Tab-separated table of C-alpha atoms in Angstrom:
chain	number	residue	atom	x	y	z
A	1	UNK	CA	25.731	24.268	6.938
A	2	UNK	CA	24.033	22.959	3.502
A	3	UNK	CA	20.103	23.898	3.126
A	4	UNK	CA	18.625	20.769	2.051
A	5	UNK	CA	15.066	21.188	0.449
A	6	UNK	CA	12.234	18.147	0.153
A	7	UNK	CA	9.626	18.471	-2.264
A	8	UNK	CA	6.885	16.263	-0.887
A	9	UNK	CA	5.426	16.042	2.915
A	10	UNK	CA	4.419	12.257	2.457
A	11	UNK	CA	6.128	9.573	4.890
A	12	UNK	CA	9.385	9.449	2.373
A	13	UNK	CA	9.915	13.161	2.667
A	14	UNK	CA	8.930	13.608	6.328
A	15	UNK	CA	11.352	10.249	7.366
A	16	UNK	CA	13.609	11.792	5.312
A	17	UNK	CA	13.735	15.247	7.434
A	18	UNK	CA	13.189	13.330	10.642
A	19	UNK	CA	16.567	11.610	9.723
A	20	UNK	CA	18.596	14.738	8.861
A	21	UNK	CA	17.585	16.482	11.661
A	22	UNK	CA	18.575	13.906	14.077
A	23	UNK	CA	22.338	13.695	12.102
A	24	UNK	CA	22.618	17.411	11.083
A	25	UNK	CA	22.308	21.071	11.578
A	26	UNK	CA	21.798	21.675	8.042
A	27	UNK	CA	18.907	24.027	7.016
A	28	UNK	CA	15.840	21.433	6.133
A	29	UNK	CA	12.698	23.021	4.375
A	30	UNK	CA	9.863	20.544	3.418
A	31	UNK	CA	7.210	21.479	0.256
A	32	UNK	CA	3.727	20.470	-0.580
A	33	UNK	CA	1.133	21.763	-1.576
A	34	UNK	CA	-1.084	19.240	-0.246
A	35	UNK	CA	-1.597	19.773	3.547
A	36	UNK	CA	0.224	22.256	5.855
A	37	UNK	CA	1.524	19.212	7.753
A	38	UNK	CA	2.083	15.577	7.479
A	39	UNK	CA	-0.653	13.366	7.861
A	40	UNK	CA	-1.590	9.337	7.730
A	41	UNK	CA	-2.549	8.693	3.719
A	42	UNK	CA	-4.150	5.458	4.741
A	43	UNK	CA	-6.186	6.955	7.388
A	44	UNK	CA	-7.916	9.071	4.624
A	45	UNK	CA	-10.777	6.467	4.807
A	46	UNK	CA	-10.964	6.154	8.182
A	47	UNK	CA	-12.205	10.304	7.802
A	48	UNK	CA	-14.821	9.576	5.425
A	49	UNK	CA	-16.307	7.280	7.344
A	50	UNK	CA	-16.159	9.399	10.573
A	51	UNK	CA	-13.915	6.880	13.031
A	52	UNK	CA	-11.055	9.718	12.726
A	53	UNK	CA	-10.781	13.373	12.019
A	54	UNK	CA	-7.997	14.848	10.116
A	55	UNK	CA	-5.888	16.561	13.091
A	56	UNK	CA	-5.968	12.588	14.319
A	57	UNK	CA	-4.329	11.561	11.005
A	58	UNK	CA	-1.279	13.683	12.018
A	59	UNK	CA	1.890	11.134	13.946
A	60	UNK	CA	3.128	15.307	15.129
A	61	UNK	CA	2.203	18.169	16.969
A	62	UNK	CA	1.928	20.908	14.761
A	63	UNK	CA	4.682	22.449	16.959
A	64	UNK	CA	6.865	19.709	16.119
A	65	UNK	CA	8.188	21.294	12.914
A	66	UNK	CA	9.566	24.422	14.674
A	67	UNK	CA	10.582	22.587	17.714
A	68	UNK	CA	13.066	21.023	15.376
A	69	UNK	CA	13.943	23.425	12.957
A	70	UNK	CA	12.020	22.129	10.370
A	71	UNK	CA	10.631	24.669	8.260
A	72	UNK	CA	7.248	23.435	6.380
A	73	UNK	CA	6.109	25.660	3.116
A	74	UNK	CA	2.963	25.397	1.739
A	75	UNK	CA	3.073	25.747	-2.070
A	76	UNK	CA	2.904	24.381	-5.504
A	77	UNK	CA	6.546	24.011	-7.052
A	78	UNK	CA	6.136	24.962	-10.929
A	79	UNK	CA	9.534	24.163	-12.119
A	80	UNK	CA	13.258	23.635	-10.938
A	81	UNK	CA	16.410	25.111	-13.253
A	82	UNK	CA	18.954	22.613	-11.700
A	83	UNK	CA	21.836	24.342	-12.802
A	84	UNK	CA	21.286	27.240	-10.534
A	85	UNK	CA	20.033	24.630	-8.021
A	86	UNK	CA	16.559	26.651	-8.226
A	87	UNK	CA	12.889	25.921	-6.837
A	88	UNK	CA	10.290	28.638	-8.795
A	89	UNK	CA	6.908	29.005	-7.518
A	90	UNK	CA	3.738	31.001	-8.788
A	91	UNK	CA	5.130	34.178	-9.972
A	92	UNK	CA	8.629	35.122	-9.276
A	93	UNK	CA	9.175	33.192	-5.610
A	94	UNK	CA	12.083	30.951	-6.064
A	95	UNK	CA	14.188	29.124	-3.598
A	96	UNK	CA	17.631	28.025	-3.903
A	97	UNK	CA	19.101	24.493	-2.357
A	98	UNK	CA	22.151	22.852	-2.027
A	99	UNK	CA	20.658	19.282	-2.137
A	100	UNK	CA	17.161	18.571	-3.606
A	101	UNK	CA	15.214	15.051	-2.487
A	102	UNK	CA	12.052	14.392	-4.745
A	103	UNK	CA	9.611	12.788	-2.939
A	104	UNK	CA	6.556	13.674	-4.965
A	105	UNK	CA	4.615	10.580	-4.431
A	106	UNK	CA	2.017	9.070	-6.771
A	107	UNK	CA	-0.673	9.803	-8.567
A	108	UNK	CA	-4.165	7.866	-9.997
A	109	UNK	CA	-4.273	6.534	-13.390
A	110	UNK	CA	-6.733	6.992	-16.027
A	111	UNK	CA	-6.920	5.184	-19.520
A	112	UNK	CA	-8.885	7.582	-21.513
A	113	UNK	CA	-12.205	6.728	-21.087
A	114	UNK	CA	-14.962	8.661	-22.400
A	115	UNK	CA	-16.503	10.779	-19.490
A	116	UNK	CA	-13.921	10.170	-16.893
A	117	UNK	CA	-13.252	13.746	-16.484
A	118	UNK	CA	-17.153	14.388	-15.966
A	119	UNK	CA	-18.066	15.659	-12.320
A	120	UNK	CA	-18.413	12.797	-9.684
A	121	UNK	CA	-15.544	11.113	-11.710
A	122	UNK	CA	-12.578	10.367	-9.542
A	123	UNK	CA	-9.399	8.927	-7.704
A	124	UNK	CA	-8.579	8.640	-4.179
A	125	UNK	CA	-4.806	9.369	-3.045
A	126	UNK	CA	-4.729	12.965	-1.933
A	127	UNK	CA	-6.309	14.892	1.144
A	128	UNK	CA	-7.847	16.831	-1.747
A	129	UNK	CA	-9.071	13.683	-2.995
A	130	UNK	CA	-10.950	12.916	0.131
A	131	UNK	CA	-12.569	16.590	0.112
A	132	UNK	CA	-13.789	16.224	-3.640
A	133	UNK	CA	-15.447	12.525	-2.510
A	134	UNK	CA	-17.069	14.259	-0.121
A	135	UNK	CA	-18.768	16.709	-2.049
A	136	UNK	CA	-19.278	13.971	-5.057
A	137	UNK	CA	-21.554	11.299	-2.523
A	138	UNK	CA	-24.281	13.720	-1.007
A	139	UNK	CA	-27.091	12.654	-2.224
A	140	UNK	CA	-26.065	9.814	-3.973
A	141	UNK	CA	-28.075	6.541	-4.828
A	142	UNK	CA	-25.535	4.440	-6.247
A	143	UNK	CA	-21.939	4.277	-6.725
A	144	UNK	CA	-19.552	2.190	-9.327
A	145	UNK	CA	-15.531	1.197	-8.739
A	146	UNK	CA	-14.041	0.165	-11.451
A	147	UNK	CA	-10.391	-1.517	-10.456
A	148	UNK	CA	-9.672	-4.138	-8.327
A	149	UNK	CA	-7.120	-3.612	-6.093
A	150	UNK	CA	-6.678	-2.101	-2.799
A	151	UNK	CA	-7.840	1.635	-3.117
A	152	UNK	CA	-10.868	0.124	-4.924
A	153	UNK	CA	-11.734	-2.094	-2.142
A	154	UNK	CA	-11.269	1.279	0.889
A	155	UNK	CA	-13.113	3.004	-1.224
A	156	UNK	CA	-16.197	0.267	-1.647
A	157	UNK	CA	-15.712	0.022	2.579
A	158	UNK	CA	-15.852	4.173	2.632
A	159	UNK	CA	-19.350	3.796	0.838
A	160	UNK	CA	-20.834	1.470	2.258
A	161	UNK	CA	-20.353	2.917	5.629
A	162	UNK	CA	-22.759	5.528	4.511
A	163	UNK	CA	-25.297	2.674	3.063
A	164	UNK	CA	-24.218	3.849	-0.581
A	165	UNK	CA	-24.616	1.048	-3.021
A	166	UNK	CA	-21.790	-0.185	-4.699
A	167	UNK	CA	-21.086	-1.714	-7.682
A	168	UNK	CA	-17.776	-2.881	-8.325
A	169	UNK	CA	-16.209	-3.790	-11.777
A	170	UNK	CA	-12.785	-5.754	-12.332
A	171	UNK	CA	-11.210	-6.933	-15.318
A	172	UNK	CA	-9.813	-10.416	-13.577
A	173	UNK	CA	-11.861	-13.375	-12.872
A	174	UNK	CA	-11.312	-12.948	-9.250
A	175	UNK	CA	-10.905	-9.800	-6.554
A	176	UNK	CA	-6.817	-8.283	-7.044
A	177	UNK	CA	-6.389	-11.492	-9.107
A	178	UNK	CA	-3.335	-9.970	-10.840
A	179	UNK	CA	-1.821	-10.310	-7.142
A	180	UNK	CA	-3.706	-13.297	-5.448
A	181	UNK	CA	-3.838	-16.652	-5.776
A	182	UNK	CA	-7.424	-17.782	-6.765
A	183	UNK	CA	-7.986	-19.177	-3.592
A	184	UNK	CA	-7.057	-16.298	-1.623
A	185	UNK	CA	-9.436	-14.310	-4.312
A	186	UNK	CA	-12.108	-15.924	-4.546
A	187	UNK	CA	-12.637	-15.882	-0.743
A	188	UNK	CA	-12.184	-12.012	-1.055
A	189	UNK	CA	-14.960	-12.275	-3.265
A	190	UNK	CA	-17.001	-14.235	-1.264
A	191	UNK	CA	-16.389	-11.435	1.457
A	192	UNK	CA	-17.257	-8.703	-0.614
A	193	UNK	CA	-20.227	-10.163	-1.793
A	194	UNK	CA	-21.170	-10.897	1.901
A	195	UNK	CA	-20.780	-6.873	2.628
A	196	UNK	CA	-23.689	-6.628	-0.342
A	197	UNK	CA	-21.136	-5.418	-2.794
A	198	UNK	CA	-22.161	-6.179	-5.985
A	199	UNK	CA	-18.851	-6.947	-7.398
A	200	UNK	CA	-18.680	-7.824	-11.539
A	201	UNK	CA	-15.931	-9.999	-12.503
A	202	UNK	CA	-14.776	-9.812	-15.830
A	203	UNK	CA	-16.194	-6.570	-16.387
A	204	UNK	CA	-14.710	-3.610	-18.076
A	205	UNK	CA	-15.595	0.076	-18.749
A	206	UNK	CA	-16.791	1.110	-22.306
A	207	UNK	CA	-17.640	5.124	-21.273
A	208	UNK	CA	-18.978	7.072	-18.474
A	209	UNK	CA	-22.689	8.958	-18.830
A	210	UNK	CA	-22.652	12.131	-19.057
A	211	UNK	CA	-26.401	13.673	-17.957
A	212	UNK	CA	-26.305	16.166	-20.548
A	213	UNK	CA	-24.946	19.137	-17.552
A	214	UNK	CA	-21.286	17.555	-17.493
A	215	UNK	CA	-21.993	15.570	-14.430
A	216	UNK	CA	-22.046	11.510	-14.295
A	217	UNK	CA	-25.313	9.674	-14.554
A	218	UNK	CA	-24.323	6.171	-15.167
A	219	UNK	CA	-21.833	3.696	-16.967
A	220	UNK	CA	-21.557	1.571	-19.808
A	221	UNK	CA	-19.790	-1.304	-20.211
A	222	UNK	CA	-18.336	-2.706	-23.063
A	223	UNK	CA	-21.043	-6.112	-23.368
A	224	UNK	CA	-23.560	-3.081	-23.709
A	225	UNK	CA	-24.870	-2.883	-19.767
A	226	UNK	CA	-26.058	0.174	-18.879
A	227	UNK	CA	-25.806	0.802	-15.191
A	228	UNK	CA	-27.104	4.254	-13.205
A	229	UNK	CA	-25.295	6.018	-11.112
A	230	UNK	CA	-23.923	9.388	-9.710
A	231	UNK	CA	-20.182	8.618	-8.623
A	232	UNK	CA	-17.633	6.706	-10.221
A	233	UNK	CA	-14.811	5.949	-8.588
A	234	UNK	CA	-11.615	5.428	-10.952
A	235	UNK	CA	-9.085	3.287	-9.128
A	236	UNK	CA	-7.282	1.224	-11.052
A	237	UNK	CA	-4.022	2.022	-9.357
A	238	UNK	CA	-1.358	4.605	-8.999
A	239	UNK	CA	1.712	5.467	-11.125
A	240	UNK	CA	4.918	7.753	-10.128
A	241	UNK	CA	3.897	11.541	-10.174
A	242	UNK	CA	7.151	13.125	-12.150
A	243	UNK	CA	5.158	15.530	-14.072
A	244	UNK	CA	7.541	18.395	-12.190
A	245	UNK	CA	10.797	17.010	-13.725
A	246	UNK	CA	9.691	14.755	-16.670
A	247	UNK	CA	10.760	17.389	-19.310
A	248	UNK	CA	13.902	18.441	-17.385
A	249	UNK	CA	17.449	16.847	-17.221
A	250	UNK	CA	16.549	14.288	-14.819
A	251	UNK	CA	16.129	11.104	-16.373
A	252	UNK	CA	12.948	9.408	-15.996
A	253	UNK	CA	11.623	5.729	-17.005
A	254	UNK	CA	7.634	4.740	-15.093
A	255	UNK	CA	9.203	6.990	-11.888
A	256	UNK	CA	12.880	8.916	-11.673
A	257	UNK	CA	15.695	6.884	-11.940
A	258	UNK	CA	18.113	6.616	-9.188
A	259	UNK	CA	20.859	4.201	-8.430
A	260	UNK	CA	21.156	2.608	-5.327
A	261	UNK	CA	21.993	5.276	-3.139
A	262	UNK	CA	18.841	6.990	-4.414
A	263	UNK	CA	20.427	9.610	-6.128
A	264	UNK	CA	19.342	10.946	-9.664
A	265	UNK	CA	21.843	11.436	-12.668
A	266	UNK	CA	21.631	15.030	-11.073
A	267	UNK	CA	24.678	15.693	-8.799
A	268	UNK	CA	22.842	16.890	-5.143
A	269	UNK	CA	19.569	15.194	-6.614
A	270	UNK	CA	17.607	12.415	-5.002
A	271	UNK	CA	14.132	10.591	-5.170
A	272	UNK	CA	12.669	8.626	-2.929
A	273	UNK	CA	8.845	7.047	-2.024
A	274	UNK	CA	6.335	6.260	-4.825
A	275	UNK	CA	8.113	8.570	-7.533
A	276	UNK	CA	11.765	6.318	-7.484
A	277	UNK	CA	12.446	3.928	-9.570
A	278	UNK	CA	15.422	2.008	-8.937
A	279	UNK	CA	17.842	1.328	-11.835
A	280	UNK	CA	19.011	-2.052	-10.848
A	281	UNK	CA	16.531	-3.345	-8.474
A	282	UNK	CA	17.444	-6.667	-6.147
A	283	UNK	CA	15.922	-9.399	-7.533
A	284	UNK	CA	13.547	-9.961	-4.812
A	285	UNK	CA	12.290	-6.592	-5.251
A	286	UNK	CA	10.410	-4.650	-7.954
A	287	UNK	CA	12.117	-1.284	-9.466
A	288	UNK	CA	8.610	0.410	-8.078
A	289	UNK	CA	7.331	-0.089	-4.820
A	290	UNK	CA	4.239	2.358	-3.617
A	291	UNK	CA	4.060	1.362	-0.062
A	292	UNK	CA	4.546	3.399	3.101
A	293	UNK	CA	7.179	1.445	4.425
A	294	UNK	CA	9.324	1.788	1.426
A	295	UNK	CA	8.846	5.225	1.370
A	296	UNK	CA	10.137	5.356	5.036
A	297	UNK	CA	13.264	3.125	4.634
A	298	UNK	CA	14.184	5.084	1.850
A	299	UNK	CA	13.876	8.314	3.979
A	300	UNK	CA	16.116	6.795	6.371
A	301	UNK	CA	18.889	5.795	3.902
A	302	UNK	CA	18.842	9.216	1.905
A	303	UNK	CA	19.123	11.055	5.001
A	304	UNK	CA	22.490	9.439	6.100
A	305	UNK	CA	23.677	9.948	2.672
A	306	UNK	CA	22.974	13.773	2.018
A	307	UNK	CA	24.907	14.514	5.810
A	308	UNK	CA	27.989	13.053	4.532
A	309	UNK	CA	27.529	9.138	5.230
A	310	UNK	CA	26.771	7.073	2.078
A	311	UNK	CA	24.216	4.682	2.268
A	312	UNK	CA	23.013	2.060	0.086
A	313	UNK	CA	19.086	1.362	0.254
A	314	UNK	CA	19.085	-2.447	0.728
A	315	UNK	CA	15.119	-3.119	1.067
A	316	UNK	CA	15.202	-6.585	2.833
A	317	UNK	CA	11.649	-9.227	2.669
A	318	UNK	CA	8.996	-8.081	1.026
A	319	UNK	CA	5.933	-7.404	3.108
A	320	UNK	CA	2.738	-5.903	2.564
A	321	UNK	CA	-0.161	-5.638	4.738
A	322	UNK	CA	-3.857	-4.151	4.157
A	323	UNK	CA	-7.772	-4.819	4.871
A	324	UNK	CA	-10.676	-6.159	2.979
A	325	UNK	CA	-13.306	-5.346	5.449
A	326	UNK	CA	-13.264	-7.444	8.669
A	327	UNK	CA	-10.523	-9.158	7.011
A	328	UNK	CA	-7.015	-8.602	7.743
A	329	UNK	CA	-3.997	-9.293	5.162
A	330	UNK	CA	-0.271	-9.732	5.582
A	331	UNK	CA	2.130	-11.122	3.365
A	332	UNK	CA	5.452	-12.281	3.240
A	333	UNK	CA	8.111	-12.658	0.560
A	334	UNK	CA	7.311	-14.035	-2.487
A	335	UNK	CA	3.144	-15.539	-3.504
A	336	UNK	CA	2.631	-14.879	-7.023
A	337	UNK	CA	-0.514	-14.920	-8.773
A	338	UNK	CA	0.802	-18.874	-10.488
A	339	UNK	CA	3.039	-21.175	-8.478
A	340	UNK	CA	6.311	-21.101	-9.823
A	341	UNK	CA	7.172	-24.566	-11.669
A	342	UNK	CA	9.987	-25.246	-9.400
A	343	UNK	CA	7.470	-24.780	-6.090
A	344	UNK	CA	4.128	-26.062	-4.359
A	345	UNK	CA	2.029	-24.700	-2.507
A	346	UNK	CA	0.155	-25.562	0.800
A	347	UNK	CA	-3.095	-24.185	1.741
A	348	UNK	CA	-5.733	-24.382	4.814
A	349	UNK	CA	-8.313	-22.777	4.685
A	350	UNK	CA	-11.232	-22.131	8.120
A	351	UNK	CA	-14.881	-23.383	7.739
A	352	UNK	CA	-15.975	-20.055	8.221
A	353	UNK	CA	-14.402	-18.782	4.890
A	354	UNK	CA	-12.723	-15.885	6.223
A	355	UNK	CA	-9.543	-17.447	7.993
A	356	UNK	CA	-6.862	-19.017	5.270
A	357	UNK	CA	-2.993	-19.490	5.050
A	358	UNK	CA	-1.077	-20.277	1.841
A	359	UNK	CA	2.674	-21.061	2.289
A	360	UNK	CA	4.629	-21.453	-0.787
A	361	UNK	CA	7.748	-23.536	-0.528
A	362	UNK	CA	10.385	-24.763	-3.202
A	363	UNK	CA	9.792	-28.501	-4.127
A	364	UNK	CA	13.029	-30.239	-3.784
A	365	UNK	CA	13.832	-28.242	-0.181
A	366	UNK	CA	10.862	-27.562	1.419
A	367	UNK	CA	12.440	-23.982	1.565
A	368	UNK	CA	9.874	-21.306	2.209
A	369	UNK	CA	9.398	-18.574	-0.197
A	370	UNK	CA	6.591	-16.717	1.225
A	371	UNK	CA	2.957	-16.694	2.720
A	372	UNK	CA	-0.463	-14.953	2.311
A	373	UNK	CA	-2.395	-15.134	5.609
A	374	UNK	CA	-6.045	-13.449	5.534
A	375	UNK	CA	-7.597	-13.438	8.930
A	376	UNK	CA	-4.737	-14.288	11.367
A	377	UNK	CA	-2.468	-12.053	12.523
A	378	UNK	CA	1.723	-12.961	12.429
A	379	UNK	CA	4.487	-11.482	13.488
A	380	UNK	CA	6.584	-9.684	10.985
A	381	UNK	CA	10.441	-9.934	12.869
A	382	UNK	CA	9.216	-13.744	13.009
A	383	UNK	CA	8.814	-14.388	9.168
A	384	UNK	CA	11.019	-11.973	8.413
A	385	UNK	CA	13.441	-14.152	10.065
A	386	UNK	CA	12.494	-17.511	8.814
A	387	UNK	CA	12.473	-16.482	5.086
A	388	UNK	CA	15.940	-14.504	5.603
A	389	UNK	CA	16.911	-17.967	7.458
A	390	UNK	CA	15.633	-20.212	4.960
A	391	UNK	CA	13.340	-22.496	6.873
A	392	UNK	CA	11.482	-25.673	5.310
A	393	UNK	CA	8.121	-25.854	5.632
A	394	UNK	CA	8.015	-29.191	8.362
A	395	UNK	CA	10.247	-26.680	10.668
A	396	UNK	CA	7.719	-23.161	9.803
A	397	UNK	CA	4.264	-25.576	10.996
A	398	UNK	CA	5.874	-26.779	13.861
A	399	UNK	CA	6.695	-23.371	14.648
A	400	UNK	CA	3.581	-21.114	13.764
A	401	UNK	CA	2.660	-20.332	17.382
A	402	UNK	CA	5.860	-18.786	18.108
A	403	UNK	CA	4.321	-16.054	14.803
A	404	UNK	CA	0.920	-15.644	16.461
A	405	UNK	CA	0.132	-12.253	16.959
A	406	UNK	CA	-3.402	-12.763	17.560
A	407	UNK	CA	-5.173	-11.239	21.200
A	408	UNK	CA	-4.885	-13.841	24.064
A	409	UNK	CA	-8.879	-14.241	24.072
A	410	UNK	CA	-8.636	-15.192	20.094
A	411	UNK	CA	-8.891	-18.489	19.016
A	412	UNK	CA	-6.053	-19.878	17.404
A	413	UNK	CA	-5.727	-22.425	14.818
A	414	UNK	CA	-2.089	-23.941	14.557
A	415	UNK	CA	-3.201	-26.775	15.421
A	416	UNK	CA	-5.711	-27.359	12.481
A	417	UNK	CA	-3.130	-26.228	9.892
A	418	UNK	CA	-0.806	-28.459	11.738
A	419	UNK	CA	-3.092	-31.562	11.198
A	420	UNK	CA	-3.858	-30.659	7.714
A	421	UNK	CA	-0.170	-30.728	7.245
A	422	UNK	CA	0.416	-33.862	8.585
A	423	UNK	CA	-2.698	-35.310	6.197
A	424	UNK	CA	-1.161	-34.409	3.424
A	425	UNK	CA	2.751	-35.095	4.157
A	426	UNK	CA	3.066	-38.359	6.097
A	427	UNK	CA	6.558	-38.538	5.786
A	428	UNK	CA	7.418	-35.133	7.166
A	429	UNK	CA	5.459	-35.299	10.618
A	430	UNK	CA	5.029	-32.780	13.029
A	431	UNK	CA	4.365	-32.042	16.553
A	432	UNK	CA	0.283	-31.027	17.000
A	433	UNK	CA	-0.284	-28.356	19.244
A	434	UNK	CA	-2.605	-29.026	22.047
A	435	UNK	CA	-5.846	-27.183	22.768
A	436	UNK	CA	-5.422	-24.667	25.874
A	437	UNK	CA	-8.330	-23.931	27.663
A	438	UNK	CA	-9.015	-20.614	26.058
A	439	UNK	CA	-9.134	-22.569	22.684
A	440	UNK	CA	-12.004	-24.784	24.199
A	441	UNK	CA	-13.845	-21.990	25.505
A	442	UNK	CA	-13.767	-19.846	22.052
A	443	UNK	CA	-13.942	-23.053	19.991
C-alpha cells in the first residue's frame, strides 16, 4: 500500500482522491490550508450575497472523509525536499509520501500599481478572500473593479446585491472583449449598464488613494480622473499559484509543467487543476485552462495513473459556461474574439437584447466550429456531439430544438433563428419550426 499525498482541497485534488479511493487502498491524505473541507469556489458569491451559507457550498458530509479513509490536514505546506519525498510544515512537522499530486490552484494577479496593497485593496478566489470582502464593504459608499472578465463581473453582482455602487473599469472597448465577439460584448455592456453599473471602457488604473492611514480612499486613472471610493476590487484574472515549488527541481513555465499523463519531470510527481501547464497541449486546447471542469477531468485521469493504470488526459470540446447577471452563458468549441479568415459567422440576436446566438462555421463546408449562446440554455452532450461529428451549419438550425434545454413553460426561439437563417442563405433552406401552443401563450 503506497501513501499518496494531495496538496490542494480544490475540485482537482478532491476528484483526484475521490478517484483513488474508488480504485485503491492506498493511504490518501489531502492538504490545504484553506478550508477544513472541500467546498464550491463559485458559490463564494452566492455567500456574500446571502442565497447560500458556507456548510451549503460543501458537495460532502463532513463525515465523508473518514467514511472513506480519506484523511484531510489542515495546514500550510512551507517546502518539499523531493529527494527524501518530504512535505515540511511550520516548525519541524514533516510528512513523507510515496506519490505527490500538486493541485495548488490559482492565484489573483497584480501589476504593481501604486496602492494596491492598501487596505480595502483586493482579489477574490479564496474562502479567505470572501472573509476579507466582507470586512472591506461595511460601510462602504462606493466601490471600483478594475478587470473585465468573469470574477470582475461576480464581484460587481456581489455588490450590488447590497446596493453598493459600482464602478467598473476595463482596458477593452467592450465587456471580456479579449474573449467576446463585439456583438456578444457590447450586449454585456448594455446589461451591465442596465444593472446601474457604471462600467468605463477603455479605462485603465494610474494608482490607488491612499487616505493618509494606509487604507483606500479613491482611484486615479491614467487620463487624470479622480474617482472616490473605499474598496477596490483587483480582478484582472488569475495565474498558476507555484510559489511552493518554483525554486525547487520541478520545472516550471506560467504553471508546472507536466506531460500528458500529468506528471512533472519529478518521478512520483504530478500537477493537476489551475497550477498545470501542459507541455504539448492539443491544438484545440490551451496549455492553461482555470476551469472547474478541467480541474475535475484531470483528477480523474491522475487517479487511474498513480494506482497502476496509465492514463493520458485527452480534454475533448472546449466548453465554458458562466453568468452576467440574469444572463446565462455557454459556449462551445472554438469563438474567438476575430473570425478566423477561413470562417463566417452567423448571428441572431432577440429584440429584447438579452437573448443572442453566434455560430461560427468554416466557409467552404459549412462545418461548425463553435457557438456563444447568452440567454438560452443548450445541451452540452448535444453540441458536444455535433462539433466532435462535424455538422454544417444548414444540418445544426434544423436541429437546434433537439439542444434546447430551456424549462417547458420558456419560450423558445428556433424558429426565429431558423427564419433568419433562411433570409440570409436562400440556397441552403431549412425546415421552420412551428409555434406550439405554449410559444403563443408566452409569445
Amino acid at each position: 500500500m503506497q501513501k499518496i499525498v494531495i496538496i490542494g482541497n480544490g475540485v482537482a485534488g478532491i476528484t483526484a482522491a475521490r478517484n483513488i479511493r474508488k480504485l485503491s487502498n492506498d493511504q490518501i491524505t489531502v492538504i490545504s490550508g484553506e478550508t477544513d473541507h472541500f467546498f464550491s469556489r463559485t458559490a463564494l458569491m452566492y455567500i456574500y450575497m446571502g442565497h447560500m451559507k458556507y456548510e451549503n457550498t460543501k458537495p460532502y458530509e463532513d463525515w465523508f472523509w473518514g467514511e472513506n479513509n480519506i484523511d484531510l490536514k489542515r495546514a500550510w505546506v512551507q517546502s518539499i525536499d523531493f529527494d527524501k519525498k518530504e512535505i515540511r510544515f511550520d516548525g519541524s512537522e514533516t510528512m513523507a509520501y510515496d506519490k505527490l499530486i500538486l493541485a495548488t490552484g490559482s492565484q489573483s494577479n497584480k501589476f504593481g500599481w501604486p496602492g494596491q496593497d492598501l487596505d480595502g485593496v483586493q482579489g477574490l478566489y479564496s474562502y479567505q478572500d470572501l472573509e476579507l470582502m466582507e470586512k472591506n464593504t461595511q460601510n462602504v459608499d462606493r466601490a471600483v473593479i478594475l478587470g473585465g472578465g468573469l470574477i470582475g463581473v461576480e464581484m460587481a453582482e456581489m455588490l450590488h446585491s447590497r446596493h453598493i455602487p459600482v464602478t467598473y473599469l476595463i482596458r477593452e472597448e467592450h465587456f471580456w472583449g479579449n474573449m467576446l465577439p463585439k456583438e456578444e460584448a457590447t450586449l454585456i455592456d448594455n446589461h451591465l449598464a442596465k444593472h446601474g453599473i457604471d462600467l468605463r471602457q477603455e479605462t485603465e488604473l494610474e494608482e490607488i488613494l491612499d487616505d493618509g492611514n494606509g487604507k483606500v480612499k479613491g482611484i486615479k486613472t491614467k487620463s487624470g480622473e479622480i474617482i472616490d471610493c473605499q474598496f477596490v476590487g483587483l480582478t484582472v484574472g488569475v495565474h498558476p499559484n507555484i510559489d511552493l515549488i518554483k525554486k525547487s527541481k520541478v520545472e516550471v513555465d506560467r504553471g508546472i509543467l507536466v506531460d500528458e499523463n500529468l506528471q512533472t519531470n519529478i518521478p512520483d510527481v504530478y500537477a493537476i487543476g489551475d497550477c498545470a501547464q501542459l507541455k504539448n497541449a492539443p491544438s484545440h486546447r490551451r496549455p492553461i485552462e482555470a476551469v472547474w471542469y478541467v480541474g475535475r477531468m484531470m483528477g480523474e485521469a491522475v487517479a487511474r495513473t498513480v494506482t497502476g493504470q496509465p492514463t493520458k488526459y485527452q480534454p475533448g470540446i472546449w466548453f465554458n459556461s458562466a453568468k452576467f447577471f440574469d444572463i446565462e452563458y455557454q459556449n462551445y468549441g472554438v469563438v474567438l474574439p476575430e473570425c478566423p479568415e477561413d470562417s463566417a459567422s452567423f448571428y441572431w440576436e432577440c429584440d429584447d437584447k438579452e437573448k443572442c446566438i453566434k455560430i461560427i462555421y468554416k466557409k467552404e463546408t459549412l462545418e461548425v466550429r463553435g457557438v456563444n449562446l447568452f440567454g438560452i440554455r443548450n445541451r452540452h452532450e448535444v453540441w458536444d456531439k455535433w462539433l466532435s461529428e462535424k455538422r454544417p451549419l444548414d444540418y445544426i438550425i434544423s436541429n437546434l430544438p433537439e439542444a434546447n434545454f430551456d424549462p417547458e413553460f420558456y419560450k423558445h426561439w428556433e424558429g426565429e433563428i431558423q427564419k433568419k437563417f433562411n433570409g440570409e442563405f436562400p440556397d441552403q433552406q431549412v425546415s421552420v419550426r412551428k409555434k406550439g401552443f405554449l410559444e403563443k401563450i408566452f409569445a
